[in-house]
PDB file of C-alpha atoms in Angstrom:
ATOM      1  CA  ALA A  20       9.864 102.954  10.866  1.00 74.00           C
ATOM      2  CA  GLN A  21       6.825 103.304   8.745  1.00 83.00           C
ATOM      3  CA  THR A  22       4.517 106.230   9.489  1.00 92.00           C
ATOM      4  CA  VAL A  23       1.294 107.068   7.729  1.00 96.00           C
ATOM      5  CA  THR A  24       0.131 110.572   7.317  1.00 96.00           C
ATOM      6  CA  GLN A  25      -3.216 111.929   6.999  1.00 97.00           C
ATOM      7  CA  SER A  26      -2.722 115.763   6.830  1.00 95.00           C
ATOM      8  CA  GLN A  27      -6.486 116.751   6.393  1.00 96.00           C
ATOM      9  CA  PRO A  28      -8.293 116.770   9.882  1.00 96.00           C
ATOM     10  CA  GLU A  29     -11.462 117.971   8.350  1.00 97.00           C
ATOM     11  CA  MET A  30     -12.540 118.010   4.756  1.00 97.00           C
ATOM     12  CA  SER A  31     -16.154 119.219   3.419  1.00 97.00           C
ATOM     13  CA  VAL A  32     -17.775 118.579   0.360  1.00 97.00           C
ATOM     14  CA  GLN A  33     -21.135 119.401  -1.319  1.00 98.00           C
ATOM     15  CA  GLU A  34     -23.655 116.392  -1.779  1.00 97.00           C
ATOM     16  CA  ALA A  35     -23.184 114.948  -5.256  1.00 97.00           C
ATOM     17  CA  GLU A  36     -20.045 116.274  -5.909  1.00 98.00           C
ATOM     18  CA  THR A  37     -16.538 114.494  -5.667  1.00 98.00           C
ATOM     19  CA  VAL A  38     -13.810 114.895  -2.729  1.00 98.00           C
ATOM     20  CA  THR A  39     -10.451 113.451  -2.655  1.00 98.00           C
ATOM     21  CA  LEU A  40      -8.660 112.621   0.728  1.00 98.00           C
ATOM     22  CA  SER A  41      -5.129 112.206   1.309  1.00 98.00           C
ATOM     23  CA  CYS A  42      -2.890 109.590   2.487  1.00 98.00           C
ATOM     24  CA  THR A  43       0.805 109.559   2.646  1.00 98.00           C
ATOM     25  CA  TYR A  44       3.206 107.230   3.792  1.00 97.00           C
ATOM     26  CA  ASP A  45       6.942 106.423   4.558  1.00 95.00           C
ATOM     27  CA  THR A  46       8.260 103.119   4.041  1.00 92.00           C
ATOM     28  CA  SER A  47      11.460 101.376   2.550  1.00 91.00           C
ATOM     29  CA  GLU A  48       9.440  98.510   1.878  1.00 90.00           C
ATOM     30  CA  SER A  49       8.630  97.622  -2.034  1.00 90.00           C
ATOM     31  CA  ASP A  50       5.703  95.243  -0.912  1.00 91.00           C
ATOM     32  CA  TYR A  51       2.794  96.261   1.117  1.00 93.00           C
ATOM     33  CA  TYR A  52      -0.707  96.756   1.500  1.00 94.00           C
ATOM     34  CA  LEU A  53      -2.638 100.227   2.250  1.00 96.00           C
ATOM     35  CA  PHE A  54      -6.285 100.464   3.166  1.00 97.00           C
ATOM     36  CA  TRP A  55      -9.364 103.090   3.698  1.00 98.00           C
ATOM     37  CA  TYR A  56     -11.303 102.506   6.698  1.00 98.00           C
ATOM     38  CA  LYS A  57     -14.730 104.550   7.195  1.00 97.00           C
ATOM     39  CA  GLN A  58     -15.737 105.066  10.500  1.00 96.00           C
ATOM     40  CA  PRO A  59     -19.559 106.682  10.212  1.00 95.00           C
ATOM     41  CA  PRO A  60     -21.111 108.557  13.305  1.00 89.00           C
ATOM     42  CA  SER A  61     -22.364 105.202  14.441  1.00 75.00           C
ATOM     43  CA  ARG A  62     -18.808 104.158  15.109  1.00 71.00           C
ATOM     44  CA  GLN A  63     -18.464 100.912  13.584  1.00 91.00           C
ATOM     45  CA  MET A  64     -15.405 100.948  11.372  1.00 95.00           C
ATOM     46  CA  ILE A  65     -15.478  98.991   8.071  1.00 95.00           C
ATOM     47  CA  LEU A  66     -13.003  98.356   5.333  1.00 96.00           C
ATOM     48  CA  VAL A  67     -13.488 100.245   2.507  1.00 97.00           C
ATOM     49  CA  ILE A  68     -10.721  99.742  -0.033  1.00 96.00           C
ATOM     50  CA  ARG A  69      -7.562  97.570  -0.004  1.00 95.00           C
ATOM     51  CA  GLN A  70      -4.529  98.329  -2.354  1.00 95.00           C
ATOM     52  CA  GLU A  71      -1.509  95.887  -2.924  1.00 93.00           C
ATOM     53  CA  ALA A  72       1.634  97.676  -4.009  1.00 92.00           C
ATOM     54  CA  TYR A  73       2.744  95.452  -5.993  1.00 91.00           C
ATOM     55  CA  LYS A  74      -0.476  95.978  -8.256  1.00 88.00           C
ATOM     56  CA  GLN A  75      -0.128  98.809 -10.885  1.00 81.00           C
ATOM     57  CA  GLN A  76      -3.823  98.973 -11.001  1.00 90.00           C
ATOM     58  CA  ASN A  77      -5.633 101.563  -8.749  1.00 93.00           C
ATOM     59  CA  ALA A  78      -8.455  99.685  -6.638  1.00 92.00           C
ATOM     60  CA  THR A  79     -12.118 100.746  -6.955  1.00 93.00           C
ATOM     61  CA  GLU A  80     -14.997 100.031  -4.928  1.00 92.00           C
ATOM     62  CA  ASN A  81     -18.045 101.360  -6.325  1.00 95.00           C
ATOM     63  CA  ARG A  82     -17.904 105.146  -5.883  1.00 97.00           C
ATOM     64  CA  PHE A  83     -14.946 104.809  -3.943  1.00 97.00           C
ATOM     65  CA  SER A  84     -11.565 104.680  -5.876  1.00 96.00           C
ATOM     66  CA  VAL A  85      -7.798 105.080  -5.059  1.00 97.00           C
ATOM     67  CA  ASN A  86      -4.972 107.018  -6.700  1.00 96.00           C
ATOM     68  CA  PHE A  87      -1.927 105.109  -5.725  1.00 96.00           C
ATOM     69  CA  GLN A  88       1.337 106.701  -6.667  1.00 95.00           C
ATOM     70  CA  LYS A  89       4.063 104.426  -5.512  1.00 94.00           C
ATOM     71  CA  ALA A  90       7.049 106.346  -6.271  1.00 94.00           C
ATOM     72  CA  ALA A  91       5.226 109.422  -4.286  1.00 95.00           C
ATOM     73  CA  LYS A  92       4.314 107.203  -1.565  1.00 96.00           C
ATOM     74  CA  SER A  93       0.806 108.553  -1.768  1.00 97.00           C
ATOM     75  CA  PHE A  94      -2.265 107.075  -1.241  1.00 97.00           C
ATOM     76  CA  SER A  95      -5.636 109.334  -1.849  1.00 98.00           C
ATOM     77  CA  LEU A  96      -9.104 108.161  -1.574  1.00 98.00           C
ATOM     78  CA  LYS A  97     -11.665 109.315  -3.926  1.00 98.00           C
ATOM     79  CA  ILE A  98     -15.152 109.524  -3.533  1.00 98.00           C
ATOM     80  CA  SER A  99     -17.290 110.403  -6.430  1.00 98.00           C
ATOM     81  CA  ASP A 100     -21.130 111.495  -6.311  1.00 98.00           C
ATOM     82  CA  SER A 101     -20.778 112.239  -2.405  1.00 98.00           C
ATOM     83  CA  GLN A 102     -23.931 111.037  -0.637  1.00 97.00           C
ATOM     84  CA  LEU A 103     -25.124 112.284   3.093  1.00 96.00           C
ATOM     85  CA  GLY A 104     -24.217 108.781   3.940  1.00 95.00           C
ATOM     86  CA  ASP A 105     -20.492 109.154   3.174  1.00 97.00           C
ATOM     87  CA  ALA A 106     -19.945 111.635   6.213  1.00 97.00           C
ATOM     88  CA  ALA A 107     -17.708 109.705   8.549  1.00 97.00           C
ATOM     89  CA  MET A 108     -14.130 109.603   9.842  1.00 96.00           C
ATOM     90  CA  TYR A 109     -11.697 107.940   7.470  1.00 98.00           C
ATOM     91  CA  PHE A 110      -8.488 106.132   8.295  1.00 97.00           C
ATOM     92  CA  CYS A 111      -5.834 105.386   6.103  1.00 97.00           C
ATOM     93  CA  ALA A 112      -3.764 102.081   7.175  1.00 97.00           C
ATOM     94  CA  TYR A 113      -0.513 100.274   6.167  1.00 95.00           C
ATOM     95  CA  VAL A 114       0.892  96.784   6.918  1.00 92.00           C
ATOM     96  CA  ARG A 115       3.384  94.731   5.125  1.00 87.00           C
ATOM     97  CA  PRO A 116       2.898  91.345   3.900  1.00 81.00           C
ATOM     98  CA  GLY A 117       3.212  88.587   6.119  1.00 80.00           C
ATOM     99  CA  ARG A 118       2.998  91.102   9.284  1.00 81.00           C
ATOM    100  CA  SER A 119       0.250  90.196  11.531  1.00 84.00           C
ATOM    101  CA  ASN A 120      -2.709  92.528  11.733  1.00 85.00           C
ATOM    102  CA  TYR A 121      -1.911  93.769  15.207  1.00 86.00           C
ATOM    103  CA  GLN A 122       1.225  95.682  13.179  1.00 89.00           C
ATOM    104  CA  LEU A 123      -1.239  97.847  11.219  1.00 93.00           C
ATOM    105  CA  ILE A 124      -0.099 101.366  11.074  1.00 94.00           C
ATOM    106  CA  TRP A 125      -2.943 103.965  11.082  1.00 96.00           C
ATOM    107  CA  GLY A 126      -3.331 107.506  10.092  1.00 96.00           C
ATOM    108  CA  ALA A 127      -4.829 110.188  12.360  1.00 96.00           C
ATOM    109  CA  GLY A 128      -8.022 110.105  10.138  1.00 96.00           C
ATOM    110  CA  THR A 129      -9.750 112.880   8.048  1.00 97.00           C
ATOM    111  CA  LYS A 130     -13.392 113.917   9.183  1.00 97.00           C
ATOM    112  CA  LEU A 131     -15.443 114.322   6.071  1.00 98.00           C
ATOM    113  CA  ILE A 132     -18.596 116.471   6.252  1.00 98.00           C
ATOM    114  CA  ILE A 133     -21.343 116.254   3.397  1.00 97.00           C
ATOM    115  CA  LYS A 134     -23.262 119.436   2.593  1.00 97.00           C
ATOM    116  CA  PRO A 135     -26.931 118.733   1.544  1.00 94.00           C
TER     117      PRO A 135
ATOM    118  CA  ASP B  25     -26.330  88.546  12.348  1.00 67.00           C
ATOM    119  CA  GLY B  26     -22.580  87.673  13.020  1.00 72.00           C
ATOM    120  CA  GLY B  27     -20.636  90.943  14.412  1.00 93.00           C
ATOM    121  CA  ILE B  28     -18.850  92.362  17.445  1.00 96.00           C
ATOM    122  CA  THR B  29     -20.753  93.733  20.528  1.00 96.00           C
ATOM    123  CA  GLN B  30     -18.879  96.141  22.863  1.00 97.00           C
ATOM    124  CA  SER B  31     -20.971  97.281  26.162  1.00 96.00           C
ATOM    125  CA  PRO B  32     -21.423  99.455  27.520  1.00 96.00           C
ATOM    126  CA  LYS B  33     -21.820 102.174  24.770  1.00 94.00           C
ATOM    127  CA  TYR B  34     -21.076 105.050  27.450  1.00 95.00           C
ATOM    128  CA  LEU B  35     -19.400 104.814  30.616  1.00 94.00           C
ATOM    129  CA  PHE B  36     -18.578 107.093  33.465  1.00 94.00           C
ATOM    130  CA  ARG B  37     -16.129 106.362  36.258  1.00 91.00           C
ATOM    131  CA  LYS B  38     -14.896 108.128  39.172  1.00 91.00           C
ATOM    132  CA  GLU B  39     -10.999 108.551  39.334  1.00 89.00           C
ATOM    133  CA  GLY B  40      -9.361 105.620  41.226  1.00 88.00           C
ATOM    134  CA  GLN B  41     -12.035 102.842  40.240  1.00 91.00           C
ATOM    135  CA  ASN B  42     -11.413 100.102  37.878  1.00 94.00           C
ATOM    136  CA  VAL B  43     -14.055  99.680  34.744  1.00 95.00           C
ATOM    137  CA  THR B  44     -14.305  96.673  32.523  1.00 97.00           C
ATOM    138  CA  LEU B  45     -15.513  97.035  28.878  1.00 98.00           C
ATOM    139  CA  SER B  46     -16.889  94.024  27.238  1.00 98.00           C
ATOM    140  CA  CYS B  47     -15.890  92.701  23.533  1.00 98.00           C
ATOM    141  CA  GLU B  48     -17.888  89.912  22.377  1.00 98.00           C
ATOM    142  CA  GLN B  49     -18.070  88.446  18.742  1.00 97.00           C
ATOM    143  CA  ASN B  50     -19.938  85.528  17.230  1.00 96.00           C
ATOM    144  CA  LEU B  51     -17.657  85.833  13.809  1.00 95.00           C
ATOM    145  CA  ASN B  52     -15.417  82.560  15.196  1.00 94.00           C
ATOM    146  CA  HIS B  53     -12.347  84.897  14.677  1.00 94.00           C
ATOM    147  CA  ASP B  54      -8.934  83.576  16.188  1.00 94.00           C
ATOM    148  CA  ALA B  55      -7.496  87.321  16.612  1.00 95.00           C
ATOM    149  CA  MET B  56      -9.142  90.230  18.765  1.00 97.00           C
ATOM    150  CA  TYR B  57      -7.746  93.482  19.461  1.00 97.00           C
ATOM    151  CA  TRP B  58      -8.315  96.650  21.498  1.00 98.00           C
ATOM    152  CA  TYR B  59      -7.525 100.027  20.434  1.00 98.00           C
ATOM    153  CA  ARG B  60      -7.566 103.479  21.904  1.00 97.00           C
ATOM    154  CA  GLN B  61      -8.830 106.300  19.845  1.00 95.00           C
ATOM    155  CA  ASP B  62      -8.140 109.968  20.508  1.00 94.00           C
ATOM    156  CA  PRO B  63      -8.899 113.018  18.502  1.00 87.00           C
ATOM    157  CA  GLY B  64      -6.111 113.569  16.171  1.00 83.00           C
ATOM    158  CA  GLN B  65      -4.128 110.563  17.153  1.00 85.00           C
ATOM    159  CA  GLY B  66      -5.739 107.609  15.090  1.00 87.00           C
ATOM    160  CA  LEU B  67      -5.823 104.340  16.566  1.00 94.00           C
ATOM    161  CA  ARG B  68      -3.375 102.932  19.032  1.00 96.00           C
ATOM    162  CA  LEU B  69      -3.293  99.314  19.754  1.00 97.00           C
ATOM    163  CA  ILE B  70      -3.707  98.513  23.664  1.00 98.00           C
ATOM    164  CA  TYR B  71      -3.808  94.464  23.453  1.00 98.00           C
ATOM    165  CA  TYR B  72      -4.052  91.871  21.260  1.00 97.00           C
ATOM    166  CA  SER B  73      -4.759  88.317  21.351  1.00 96.00           C
ATOM    167  CA  GLN B  74      -3.962  85.852  18.630  1.00 94.00           C
ATOM    168  CA  ILE B  75      -5.481  82.609  20.205  1.00 94.00           C
ATOM    169  CA  VAL B  76      -7.544  82.009  23.101  1.00 95.00           C
ATOM    170  CA  ASN B  77      -5.617  81.853  26.500  1.00 95.00           C
ATOM    171  CA  ASP B  78      -2.770  84.130  25.123  1.00 96.00           C
ATOM    172  CA  PHE B  79      -2.381  88.050  24.454  1.00 97.00           C
ATOM    173  CA  GLN B  80       0.360  90.436  23.988  1.00 97.00           C
ATOM    174  CA  LYS B  81       0.895  94.008  24.893  1.00 97.00           C
ATOM    175  CA  GLY B  82       0.048  96.682  22.441  1.00 96.00           C
ATOM    176  CA  ASP B  83       1.975  99.960  21.931  1.00 94.00           C
ATOM    177  CA  ILE B  84      -0.214 101.627  24.968  1.00 96.00           C
ATOM    178  CA  ALA B  85      -0.635  98.805  27.397  1.00 97.00           C
ATOM    179  CA  GLU B  86       0.182 100.610  30.734  1.00 96.00           C
ATOM    180  CA  GLY B  87      -2.843 101.072  33.028  1.00 96.00           C
ATOM    181  CA  TYR B  88      -4.667  98.306  31.379  1.00 97.00           C
ATOM    182  CA  SER B  89      -5.406  94.417  31.589  1.00 97.00           C
ATOM    183  CA  VAL B  90      -7.334  92.015  29.397  1.00 98.00           C
ATOM    184  CA  SER B  91      -8.191  88.301  29.505  1.00 98.00           C
ATOM    185  CA  ARG B  92      -9.036  85.791  26.929  1.00 98.00           C
ATOM    186  CA  GLU B  93     -10.425  82.807  28.232  1.00 97.00           C
ATOM    187  CA  LYS B  94     -12.901  81.984  25.811  1.00 97.00           C
ATOM    188  CA  LYS B  95     -12.518  82.763  21.699  1.00 97.00           C
ATOM    189  CA  GLU B  96     -15.593  84.682  21.765  1.00 97.00           C
ATOM    190  CA  SER B  97     -14.827  87.316  24.703  1.00 98.00           C
ATOM    191  CA  PHE B  98     -11.880  89.857  25.034  1.00 98.00           C
ATOM    192  CA  PRO B  99     -12.646  92.341  27.778  1.00 98.00           C
ATOM    193  CA  LEU B 100     -10.562  95.184  28.761  1.00 98.00           C
ATOM    194  CA  THR B 101     -10.027  96.470  32.206  1.00 98.00           C
ATOM    195  CA  VAL B 102      -9.179 100.096  32.439  1.00 96.00           C
ATOM    196  CA  THR B 103      -7.477 100.261  35.758  1.00 94.00           C
ATOM    197  CA  SER B 104      -6.970 103.174  38.238  1.00 90.00           C
ATOM    198  CA  ALA B 105      -3.138 103.194  36.910  1.00 89.00           C
ATOM    199  CA  GLN B 106      -3.849 104.650  33.729  1.00 90.00           C
ATOM    200  CA  LYS B 107      -3.284 108.443  33.767  1.00 89.00           C
ATOM    201  CA  ASN B 108      -5.502 109.568  31.411  1.00 91.00           C
ATOM    202  CA  PRO B 109      -8.365 106.917  30.798  1.00 93.00           C
ATOM    203  CA  THR B 110     -10.899 109.220  29.099  1.00 95.00           C
ATOM    204  CA  ALA B 111     -11.306 108.310  25.484  1.00 95.00           C
ATOM    205  CA  PHE B 112     -13.110 106.134  22.736  1.00 96.00           C
ATOM    206  CA  TYR B 113     -12.087 102.519  23.207  1.00 97.00           C
ATOM    207  CA  LEU B 114     -12.559  99.979  19.875  1.00 97.00           C
ATOM    208  CA  CYS B 115     -12.738  96.112  19.825  1.00 98.00           C
ATOM    209  CA  ALA B 116     -11.895  94.523  16.897  1.00 97.00           C
ATOM    210  CA  SER B 117     -11.425  91.013  15.587  1.00 96.00           C
ATOM    211  CA  SER B 118      -9.867  89.245  12.451  1.00 94.00           C
ATOM    212  CA  ILE B 119      -9.442  85.787  10.630  1.00 90.00           C
ATOM    213  CA  GLY B 120      -6.045  85.332  11.812  1.00 77.00           C
ATOM    214  CA  ASN B 121      -3.588  87.589   9.464  1.00 76.00           C
ATOM    215  CA  SER B 122      -5.688  86.653   5.998  1.00 76.00           C
ATOM    216  CA  PRO B 123      -6.723  88.844   4.212  1.00 80.00           C
ATOM    217  CA  PRO B 124      -4.396  91.379   5.329  1.00 85.00           C
ATOM    218  CA  GLY B 125      -5.402  94.068   7.269  1.00 86.00           C
ATOM    219  CA  GLU B 126      -9.138  93.170   7.236  1.00 91.00           C
ATOM    220  CA  LEU B 127     -10.526  93.786  10.816  1.00 94.00           C
ATOM    221  CA  PHE B 128     -14.055  93.632  11.910  1.00 95.00           C
ATOM    222  CA  PHE B 129     -14.662  96.598  14.609  1.00 96.00           C
ATOM    223  CA  GLY B 130     -17.542  96.880  17.218  1.00 96.00           C
ATOM    224  CA  GLU B 131     -19.269  99.981  17.808  1.00 95.00           C
ATOM    225  CA  GLY B 132     -16.793 101.389  20.544  1.00 96.00           C
ATOM    226  CA  SER B 133     -17.192 102.317  23.895  1.00 96.00           C
ATOM    227  CA  ARG B 134     -16.911 105.662  25.451  1.00 95.00           C
ATOM    228  CA  LEU B 135     -15.212 106.205  28.938  1.00 96.00           C
ATOM    229  CA  THR B 136     -15.409 109.372  30.680  1.00 95.00           C
ATOM    230  CA  VAL B 137     -13.420 109.874  33.928  1.00 91.00           C
ATOM    231  CA  LEU B 138     -15.038 112.464  36.176  1.00 87.00           C
TER     232      LEU B 138
END
């Protein structure tokens, strides 16, 4: 069975610095999708970034980028120039193509604290 | 503005009482989901509905019930049979399954059993 592991329950970073959140996953599939979701203190979770496994290029959305290492089954999120508004829980998730969204597999989350 | 509205935001319940959490969306999404969020456990799927008048159990459906009589609405009832109901509950929706993994969430409801 596929699993998603976020080994860092909590991380902190100084404002304006860079931080990397880790996510590893276990699958025997060659094609799949990976996601990072952000849940700020207001609690409305939003999709930050999506990566398709067959794409070599790492996905990027403004200050958010991923380091996707397929062989190592690692999918880390890098946040550059951290801002106070980046403080949130971050969840990593996985789904196989052709599967329904209810089959998303979620990590336990990492709480990111931004120090002013 | 389009979105998902959950109510109430905070709810207190005595043991033995049923409670219903509301979830309404105006995104015209076919699929809706209920998740339970506990510290250190990520999101666990309670129920999902891919079309109106149909719903399926998720991974932790025991002690919960839902209905989907309207496309916009997917209320969750936490029954007295749920042994540990104190938790944060998230409702989400999606346009079917494409694009994959793109869910839209409400702000959540925190239920505390006294």
